[in-house]
XYZ file of C-alpha atoms in Angstrom:
368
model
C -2.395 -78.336 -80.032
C -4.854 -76.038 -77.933
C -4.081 -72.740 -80.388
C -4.907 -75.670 -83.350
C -8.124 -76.529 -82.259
C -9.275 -72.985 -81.590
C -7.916 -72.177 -85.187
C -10.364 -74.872 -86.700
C -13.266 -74.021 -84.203
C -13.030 -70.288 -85.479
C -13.070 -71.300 -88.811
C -15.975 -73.378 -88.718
C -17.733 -70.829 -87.103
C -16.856 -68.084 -89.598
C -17.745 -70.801 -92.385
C -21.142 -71.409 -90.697
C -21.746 -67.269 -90.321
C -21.015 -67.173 -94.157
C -23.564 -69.651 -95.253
C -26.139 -67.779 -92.917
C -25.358 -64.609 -94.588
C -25.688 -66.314 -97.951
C -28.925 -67.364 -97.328
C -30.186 -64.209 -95.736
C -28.791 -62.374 -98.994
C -30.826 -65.284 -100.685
C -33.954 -64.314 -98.983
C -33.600 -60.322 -99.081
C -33.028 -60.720 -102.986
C -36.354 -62.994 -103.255
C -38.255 -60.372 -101.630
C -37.102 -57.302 -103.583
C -37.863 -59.471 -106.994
C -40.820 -60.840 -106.008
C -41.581 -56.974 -104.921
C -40.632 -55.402 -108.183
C -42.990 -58.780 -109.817
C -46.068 -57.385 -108.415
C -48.045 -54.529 -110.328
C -48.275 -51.025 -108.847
C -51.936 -50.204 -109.537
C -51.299 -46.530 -108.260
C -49.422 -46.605 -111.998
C -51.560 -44.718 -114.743
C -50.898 -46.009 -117.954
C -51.410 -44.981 -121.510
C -51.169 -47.381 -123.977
C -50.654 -46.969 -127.832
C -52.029 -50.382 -129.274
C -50.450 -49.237 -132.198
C -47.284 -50.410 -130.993
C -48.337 -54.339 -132.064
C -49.354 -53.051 -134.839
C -47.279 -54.196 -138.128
C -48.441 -52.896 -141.567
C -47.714 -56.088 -143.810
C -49.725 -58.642 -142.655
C -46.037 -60.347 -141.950
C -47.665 -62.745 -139.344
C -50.152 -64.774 -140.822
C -50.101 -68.161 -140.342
C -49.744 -71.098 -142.935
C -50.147 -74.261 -140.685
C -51.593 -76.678 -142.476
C -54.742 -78.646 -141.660
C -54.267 -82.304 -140.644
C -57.682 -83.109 -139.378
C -61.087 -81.629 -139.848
C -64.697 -82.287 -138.857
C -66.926 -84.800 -140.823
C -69.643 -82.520 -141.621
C -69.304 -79.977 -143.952
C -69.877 -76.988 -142.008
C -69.764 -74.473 -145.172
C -73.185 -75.846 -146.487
C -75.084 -75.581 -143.021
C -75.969 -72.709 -141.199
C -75.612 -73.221 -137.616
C -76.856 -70.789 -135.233
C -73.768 -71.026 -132.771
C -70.339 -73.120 -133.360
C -68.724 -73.750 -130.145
C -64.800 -74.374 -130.527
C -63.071 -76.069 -127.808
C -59.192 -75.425 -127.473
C -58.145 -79.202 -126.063
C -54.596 -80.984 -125.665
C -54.538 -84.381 -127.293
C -53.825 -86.379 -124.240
C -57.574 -84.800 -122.980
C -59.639 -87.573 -125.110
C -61.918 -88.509 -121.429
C -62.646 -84.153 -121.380
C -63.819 -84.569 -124.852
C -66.219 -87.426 -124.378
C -67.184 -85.742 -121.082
C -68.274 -82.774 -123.449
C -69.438 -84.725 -126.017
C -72.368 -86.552 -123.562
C -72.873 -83.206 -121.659
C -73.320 -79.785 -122.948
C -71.966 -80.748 -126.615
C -74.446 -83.803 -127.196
C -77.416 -82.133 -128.437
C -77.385 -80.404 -131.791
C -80.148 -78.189 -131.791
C -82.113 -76.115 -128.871
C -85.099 -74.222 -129.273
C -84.655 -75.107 -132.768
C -81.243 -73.650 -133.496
C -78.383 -75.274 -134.486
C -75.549 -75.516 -131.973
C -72.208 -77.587 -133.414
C -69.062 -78.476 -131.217
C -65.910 -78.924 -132.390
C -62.560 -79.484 -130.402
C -59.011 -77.490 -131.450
C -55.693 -78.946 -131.470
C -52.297 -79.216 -132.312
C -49.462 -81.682 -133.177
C -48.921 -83.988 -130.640
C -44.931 -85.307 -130.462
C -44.919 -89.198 -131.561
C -44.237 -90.277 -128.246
C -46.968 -88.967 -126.585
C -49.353 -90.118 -129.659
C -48.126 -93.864 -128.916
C -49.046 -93.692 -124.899
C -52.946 -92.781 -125.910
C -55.222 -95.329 -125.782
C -57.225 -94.152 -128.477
C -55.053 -92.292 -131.509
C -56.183 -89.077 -132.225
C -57.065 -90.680 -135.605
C -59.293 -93.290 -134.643
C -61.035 -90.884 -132.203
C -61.742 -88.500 -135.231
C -63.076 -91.028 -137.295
C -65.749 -92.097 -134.793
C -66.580 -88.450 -133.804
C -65.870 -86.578 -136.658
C -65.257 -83.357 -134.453
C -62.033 -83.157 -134.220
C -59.868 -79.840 -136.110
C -56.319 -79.740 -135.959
C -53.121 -78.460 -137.402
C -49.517 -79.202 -137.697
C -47.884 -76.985 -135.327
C -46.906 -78.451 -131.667
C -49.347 -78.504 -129.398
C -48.340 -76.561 -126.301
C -49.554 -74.136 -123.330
C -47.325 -71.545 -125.007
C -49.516 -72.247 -128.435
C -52.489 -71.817 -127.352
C -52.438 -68.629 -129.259
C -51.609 -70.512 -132.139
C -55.167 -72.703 -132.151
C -57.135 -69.585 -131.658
C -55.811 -68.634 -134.860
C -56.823 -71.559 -136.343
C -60.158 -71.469 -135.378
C -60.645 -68.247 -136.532
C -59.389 -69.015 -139.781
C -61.319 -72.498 -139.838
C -64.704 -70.478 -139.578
C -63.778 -68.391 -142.218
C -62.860 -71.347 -144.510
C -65.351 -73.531 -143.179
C -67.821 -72.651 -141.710
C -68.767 -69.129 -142.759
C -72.593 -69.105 -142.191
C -72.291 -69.149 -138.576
C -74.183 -66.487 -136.497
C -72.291 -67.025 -133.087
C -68.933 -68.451 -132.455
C -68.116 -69.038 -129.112
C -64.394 -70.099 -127.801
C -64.102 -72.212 -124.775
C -62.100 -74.947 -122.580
C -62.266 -78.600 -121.834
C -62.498 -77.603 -118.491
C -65.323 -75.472 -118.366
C -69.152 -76.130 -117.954
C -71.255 -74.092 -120.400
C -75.700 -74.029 -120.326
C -75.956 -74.098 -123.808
C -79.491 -73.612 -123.557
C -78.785 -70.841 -121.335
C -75.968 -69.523 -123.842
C -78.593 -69.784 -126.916
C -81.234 -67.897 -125.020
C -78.634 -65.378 -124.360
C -78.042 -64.574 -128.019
C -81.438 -64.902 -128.786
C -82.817 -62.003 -126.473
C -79.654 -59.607 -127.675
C -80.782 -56.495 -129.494
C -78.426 -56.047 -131.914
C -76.241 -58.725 -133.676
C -73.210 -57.726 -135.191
C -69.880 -56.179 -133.778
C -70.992 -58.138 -130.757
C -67.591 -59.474 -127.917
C -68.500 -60.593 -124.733
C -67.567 -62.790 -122.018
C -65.872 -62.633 -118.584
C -64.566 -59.320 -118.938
C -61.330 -58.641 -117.680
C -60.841 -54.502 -117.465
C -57.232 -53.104 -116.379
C -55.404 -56.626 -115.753
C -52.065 -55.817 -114.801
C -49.205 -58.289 -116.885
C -47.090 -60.712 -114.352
C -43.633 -60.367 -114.309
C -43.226 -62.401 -111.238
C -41.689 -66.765 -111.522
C -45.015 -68.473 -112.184
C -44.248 -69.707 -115.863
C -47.636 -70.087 -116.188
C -48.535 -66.283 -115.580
C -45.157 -64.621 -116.828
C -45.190 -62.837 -119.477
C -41.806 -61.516 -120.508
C -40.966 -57.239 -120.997
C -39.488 -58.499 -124.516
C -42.916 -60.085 -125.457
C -45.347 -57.400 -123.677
C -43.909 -54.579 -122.684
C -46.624 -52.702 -121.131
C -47.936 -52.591 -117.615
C -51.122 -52.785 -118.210
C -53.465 -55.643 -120.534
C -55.944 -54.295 -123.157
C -59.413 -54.400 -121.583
C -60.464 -58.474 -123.358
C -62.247 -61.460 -122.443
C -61.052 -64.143 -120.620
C -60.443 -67.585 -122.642
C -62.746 -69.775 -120.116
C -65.436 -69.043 -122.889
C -66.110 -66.241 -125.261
C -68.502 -65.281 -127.796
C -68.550 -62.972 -131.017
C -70.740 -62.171 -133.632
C -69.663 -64.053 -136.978
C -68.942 -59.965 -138.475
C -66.232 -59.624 -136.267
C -64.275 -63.291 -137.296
C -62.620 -62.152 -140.222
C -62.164 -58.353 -139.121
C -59.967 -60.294 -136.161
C -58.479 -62.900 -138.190
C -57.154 -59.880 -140.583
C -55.684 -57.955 -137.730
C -53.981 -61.164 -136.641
C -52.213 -60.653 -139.358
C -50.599 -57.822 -138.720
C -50.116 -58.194 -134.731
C -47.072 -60.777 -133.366
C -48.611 -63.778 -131.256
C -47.903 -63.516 -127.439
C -48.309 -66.054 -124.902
C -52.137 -65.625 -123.935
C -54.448 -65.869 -126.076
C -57.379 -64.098 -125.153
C -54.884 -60.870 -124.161
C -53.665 -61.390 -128.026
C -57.533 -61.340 -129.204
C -57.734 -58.330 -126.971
C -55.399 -56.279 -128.643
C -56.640 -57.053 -131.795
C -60.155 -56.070 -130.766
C -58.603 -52.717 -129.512
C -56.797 -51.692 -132.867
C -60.100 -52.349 -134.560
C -61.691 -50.260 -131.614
C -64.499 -52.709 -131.079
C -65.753 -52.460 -127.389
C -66.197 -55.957 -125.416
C -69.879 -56.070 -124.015
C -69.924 -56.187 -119.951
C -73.132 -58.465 -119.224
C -75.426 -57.186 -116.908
C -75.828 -60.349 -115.158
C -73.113 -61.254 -112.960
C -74.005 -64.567 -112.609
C -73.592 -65.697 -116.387
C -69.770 -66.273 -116.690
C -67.411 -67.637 -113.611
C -63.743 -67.463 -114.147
C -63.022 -69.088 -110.634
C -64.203 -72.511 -109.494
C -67.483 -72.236 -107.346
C -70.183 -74.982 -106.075
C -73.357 -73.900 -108.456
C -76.144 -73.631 -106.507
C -79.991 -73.374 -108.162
C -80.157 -70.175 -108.732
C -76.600 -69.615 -110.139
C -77.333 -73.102 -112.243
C -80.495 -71.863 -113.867
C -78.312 -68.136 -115.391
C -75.228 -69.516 -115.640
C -73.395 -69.564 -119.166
C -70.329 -71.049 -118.938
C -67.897 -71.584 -115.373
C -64.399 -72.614 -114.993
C -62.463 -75.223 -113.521
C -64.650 -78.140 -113.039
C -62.666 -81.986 -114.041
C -64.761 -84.737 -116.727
C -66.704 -85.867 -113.927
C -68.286 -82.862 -112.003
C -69.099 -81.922 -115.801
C -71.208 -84.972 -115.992
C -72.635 -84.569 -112.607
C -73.622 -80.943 -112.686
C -75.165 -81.822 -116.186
C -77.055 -85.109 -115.466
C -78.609 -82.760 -112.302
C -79.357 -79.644 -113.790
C -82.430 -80.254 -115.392
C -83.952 -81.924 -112.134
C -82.568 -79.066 -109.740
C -83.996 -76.457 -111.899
C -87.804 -78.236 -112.178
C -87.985 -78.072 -108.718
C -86.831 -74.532 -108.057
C -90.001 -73.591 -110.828
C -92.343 -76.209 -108.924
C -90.821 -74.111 -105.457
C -91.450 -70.711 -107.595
C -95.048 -71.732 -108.124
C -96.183 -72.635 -104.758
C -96.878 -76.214 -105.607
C -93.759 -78.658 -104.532
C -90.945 -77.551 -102.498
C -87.797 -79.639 -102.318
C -87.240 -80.644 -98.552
C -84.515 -83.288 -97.200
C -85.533 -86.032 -94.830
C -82.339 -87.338 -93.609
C -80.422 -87.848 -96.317
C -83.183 -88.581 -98.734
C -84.552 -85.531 -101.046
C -88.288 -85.205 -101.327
C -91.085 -83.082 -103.254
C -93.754 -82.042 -100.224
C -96.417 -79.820 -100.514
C -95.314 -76.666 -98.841
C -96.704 -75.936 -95.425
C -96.022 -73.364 -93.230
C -95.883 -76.222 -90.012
C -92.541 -77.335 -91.844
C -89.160 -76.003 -92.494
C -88.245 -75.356 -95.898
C -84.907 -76.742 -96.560
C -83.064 -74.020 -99.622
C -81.848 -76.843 -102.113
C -78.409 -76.348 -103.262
C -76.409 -78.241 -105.635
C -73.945 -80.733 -104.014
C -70.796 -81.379 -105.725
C -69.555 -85.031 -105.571
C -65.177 -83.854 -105.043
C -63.325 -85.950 -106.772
């Protein structure tokens, strides 16, 4: 019996070693992909853009247009069209926009419009809205959309659209500017910006984003497949939390689109295209007027600031219902006349005085 039991205690124990050594193996091989995922920025590469490059325009797209805005665009002349890439399950980010930054039509007397881009939603997910996407078109009229399936891995796919949509339909444009549900934008700020440019045409800007390295790592989010982009490096481009262009460029890019094979991300993909038309992205000189990464705005930031990403519906509508108060009393503090001071909890305009302590006023985010 003895001999039996030792038998089956060895066993176990050589079972149990096993499993360890599976799982170490488990570990080790982790490490060594997530490793080789990472990019080696000691790697100099040179890139022929000319690789995307196909010479029938094989890759144009023939979606078809299932909704479109109310106004007719093509007889207007709008100063700036701001096109917002949306999912259709977003409808309280729209209205958030829509009583925010995308309410008023016109500042310093130039027309601003804001439309919102989207794709096919599958008919489940159309019958748990509240509000159809139908019904909310007809009361807003802002809605553009075509028939392919809207998707993270489309997004390229409604950037298409939009630039074709401007070319089809709204064609007097001066600006066009492509942003997120999720981002805060100072239009005023933004139509300022464009105002006080010196030239107008083969104008790109945004958050630039020079020598990005592509992800090969097990985010799905941040992959991007060897088979889809096989380079190291990204084109220098834009990123999509909000960019602008002169209306020249929209149908240079639209063309290339043509010719170039959609990838996953969309402002890489405009990137490229930019690149094989050898048009330069401009790098503000302002580093406070685009944010890719969420940060509390304070004053000073609040009063530059064109657009900055990753704010929900509500800190939208907060950061835009204080703005305009925040920024009075930083010119009132500029001028010598009020300063902002707390008392308690309580926020107060005093004259200032060098008996008290002045109090910097910074914008406090209510955290959902």
């Amino acid at each position: 019996m003895a001999p039996a039991v030792l038998t089956t205690l060895l066993n176990r124990m050589s079972l149990r070693s096993l499993k360890w050594s599976l799982l170490l193996l488990s570990l080790l091989s982790f490490l060594v992909m997530w490793y080789l995922s990472l990019p080696h920025y000691n790697v100099i590469e040179r890139v022929n853009w000319m690789y995307f490059y196909e010479y029938e325009p094989i890759y144009r797209q023939d979606f078809r247009f299932t909704l479109r805005e109310h106004s007719n665009c093509s007889h207007q002349n709008p100063f700036l069209v701001i096109l917002v890439t949306s999912r259709p399950s977003d409808v309280k980010a729209r209205q958030a926009i829509r009583v925010t930054w995308g309410e008023k039509k016109s500042w310093w007397g130039y027309e601003v419009l804001t439309f919102f881009l989207l794709g096919q939603q599958a008919e489940k997910e159309d019958k748990m809205l509240a509000l159809s996407l139908e019904d909310e078109h007809l009361l807003y009229g802002d809605i553009i959309r075509q028939d392919f399936l809207d998707t993270y891995n489309n997004l390229t796919l409604k950037t298409i659209m939009a630039f074709r949509w401007v070319i089809e339909f709204c064609p007097n444009a001066k600006y066009v500017m492509k942003t997120d549900t999720d981002v805060f934008i100072n239009t005023g700020n933004l139509v300022k910006y464009l105002l006080n440019l010196n030239h107008s045409e083969k104008f790109f800007t945004g958050y630039p984003l020079i020598d990005n390295y592509s992800y090969r790592g097990f985010f799905h989010k941040n992959h991007i497949s060897y088979q889809e982009y096989p380079f190291k490096v990204f084109p220098p481009y834009c990123s999509g939390l909000g960019y602008i262009m002169s209306s020249d460029l929209v149908p240079r890019i639209y063309e290339m689109m043509s010719h170039v094979k959609p990838i996953k991300f969309e402002d890489v993909y405009v990137g490229i295209c930019l690149n094989l038309l050898k048009v330069n992205i401009h790098i503000p000189e302002d580093t406070n007027l685009f944010f890719l990464y969420r940060i509390h705005l304070d004053v000073c930031q609040l009063r530059r600031v064109i657009a900055a990403h990753g704010f929900s519906s509500k800190e939208i509508i907060t950061y835009w219902q204080c703005w305009p108060f925040l920024v009075e009393l930083f010119l009132r503090e500029e001028r010598g006349v009020l300063v902002p001071r707390f008392q308690g909890t309580q926020l107060s305009l005093s004259p200032r005085g060098d008996e008290e302590q002045v109090i910097p006023l910074l914008l406090m985010m209510i955290w959902y």
